[in-house]
XYZ file of C-alpha atoms in Angstrom:
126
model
C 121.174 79.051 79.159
C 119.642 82.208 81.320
C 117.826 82.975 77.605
C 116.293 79.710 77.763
C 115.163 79.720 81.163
C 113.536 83.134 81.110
C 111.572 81.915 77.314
C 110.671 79.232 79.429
C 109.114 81.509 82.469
C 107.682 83.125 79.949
C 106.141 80.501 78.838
C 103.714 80.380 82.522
C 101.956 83.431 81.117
C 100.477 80.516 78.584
C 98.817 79.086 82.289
C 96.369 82.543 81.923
C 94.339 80.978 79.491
C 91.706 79.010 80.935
C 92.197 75.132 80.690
C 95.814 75.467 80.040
C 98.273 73.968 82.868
C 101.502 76.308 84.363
C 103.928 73.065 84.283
C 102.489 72.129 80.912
C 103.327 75.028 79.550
C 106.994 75.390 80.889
C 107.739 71.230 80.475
C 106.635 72.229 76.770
C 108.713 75.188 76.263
C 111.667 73.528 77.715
C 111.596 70.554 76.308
C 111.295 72.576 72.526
C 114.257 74.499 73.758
C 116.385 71.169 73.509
C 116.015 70.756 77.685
C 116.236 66.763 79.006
C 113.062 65.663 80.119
C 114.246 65.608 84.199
C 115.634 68.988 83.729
C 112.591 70.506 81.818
C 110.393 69.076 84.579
C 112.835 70.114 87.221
C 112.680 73.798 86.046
C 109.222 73.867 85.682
C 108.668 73.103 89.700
C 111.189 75.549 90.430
C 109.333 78.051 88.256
C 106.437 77.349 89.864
C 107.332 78.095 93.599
C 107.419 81.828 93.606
C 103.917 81.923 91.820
C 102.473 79.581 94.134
C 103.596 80.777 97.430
C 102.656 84.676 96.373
C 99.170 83.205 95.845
C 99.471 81.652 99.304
C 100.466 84.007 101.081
C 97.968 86.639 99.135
C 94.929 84.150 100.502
C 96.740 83.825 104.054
C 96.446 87.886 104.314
C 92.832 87.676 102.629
C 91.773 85.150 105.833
C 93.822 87.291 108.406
C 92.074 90.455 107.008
C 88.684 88.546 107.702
C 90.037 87.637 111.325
C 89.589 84.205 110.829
C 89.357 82.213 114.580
C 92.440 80.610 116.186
C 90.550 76.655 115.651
C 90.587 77.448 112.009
C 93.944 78.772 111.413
C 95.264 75.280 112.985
C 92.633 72.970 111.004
C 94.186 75.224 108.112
C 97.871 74.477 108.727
C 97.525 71.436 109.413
C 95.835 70.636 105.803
C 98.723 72.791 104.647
C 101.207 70.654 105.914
C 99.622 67.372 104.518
C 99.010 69.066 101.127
C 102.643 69.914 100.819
C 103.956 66.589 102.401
C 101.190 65.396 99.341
C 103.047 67.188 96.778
C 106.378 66.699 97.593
C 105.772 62.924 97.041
C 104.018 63.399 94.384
C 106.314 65.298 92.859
C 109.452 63.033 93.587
C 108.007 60.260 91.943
C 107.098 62.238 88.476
C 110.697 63.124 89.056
C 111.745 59.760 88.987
C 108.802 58.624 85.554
C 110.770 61.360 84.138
C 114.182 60.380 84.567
C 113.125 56.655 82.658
C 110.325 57.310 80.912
C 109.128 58.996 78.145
C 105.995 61.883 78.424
C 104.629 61.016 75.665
C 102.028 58.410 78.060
C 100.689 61.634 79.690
C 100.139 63.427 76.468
C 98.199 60.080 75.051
C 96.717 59.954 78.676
C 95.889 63.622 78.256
C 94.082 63.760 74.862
C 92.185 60.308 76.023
C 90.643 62.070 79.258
C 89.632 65.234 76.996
C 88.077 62.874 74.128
C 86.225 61.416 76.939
C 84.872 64.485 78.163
C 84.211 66.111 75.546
C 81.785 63.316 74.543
C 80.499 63.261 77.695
C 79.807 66.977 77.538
C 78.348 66.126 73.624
C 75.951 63.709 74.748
C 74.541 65.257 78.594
C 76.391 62.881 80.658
C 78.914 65.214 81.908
């Protein structure tokens, strides 16, 4: 299944595109590939880690570069640490919708929130 998994890295370059999500993409591709939902969503995380610590660590040089002062590097951690202890719980319990639920509530979900704004955006109140 390597040829899978690489169609389905592939399928981040979708995530370019303005408006169009990096795990959407991959949960997409994978789950048209004949992936389980779980594993599809599993994959996609995975996928997602080298992309997202690069851009980390690219805007951790940018603020060293900038010699950024020793009070915000800790305020800076600090919201690191909660943001990832954030997502890793976040992330666990998708895990577990997954595992017993369909996806098809976040695609309804999905194209309710965009009808919404989009007639928000229609009639000025957005």
């Amino acid at each position: 299944r390597f040829a899978d998994a690489m169609l389905v890295g592939l399928a981040q370059v979708g995530a370019l595109v303005p408006g169009v999500s990096r795990s959407g993409s991959t949960l997409t591709a994978a789950l048209a590939l004949g992936f389980k939902r779980d594993e599809a969503a599993r994959l996609s995380f995975l996928l997602g880690l080298p992309a997202i610590a690069l851009a980390g660590l690219k805007e951790l040089w940018e603020l060293y570069k900038i010699h950024l002062d020793p009070h915000a590097w800790s305020v800076l951690f600090v919201g690191l640490a909660v943001a990832s202890f954030s997502a890793f719980v976040a992330i666990w319990g998708l895990m577990r919708l997954l595992e017993r639920f369909s996806s098809w509530s976040f695609v309804v979900y999905r194209f309710g929130l965009g009808l919404v704004i989009l007639a928000g955006a229609m009639s000025g109140w957005l």
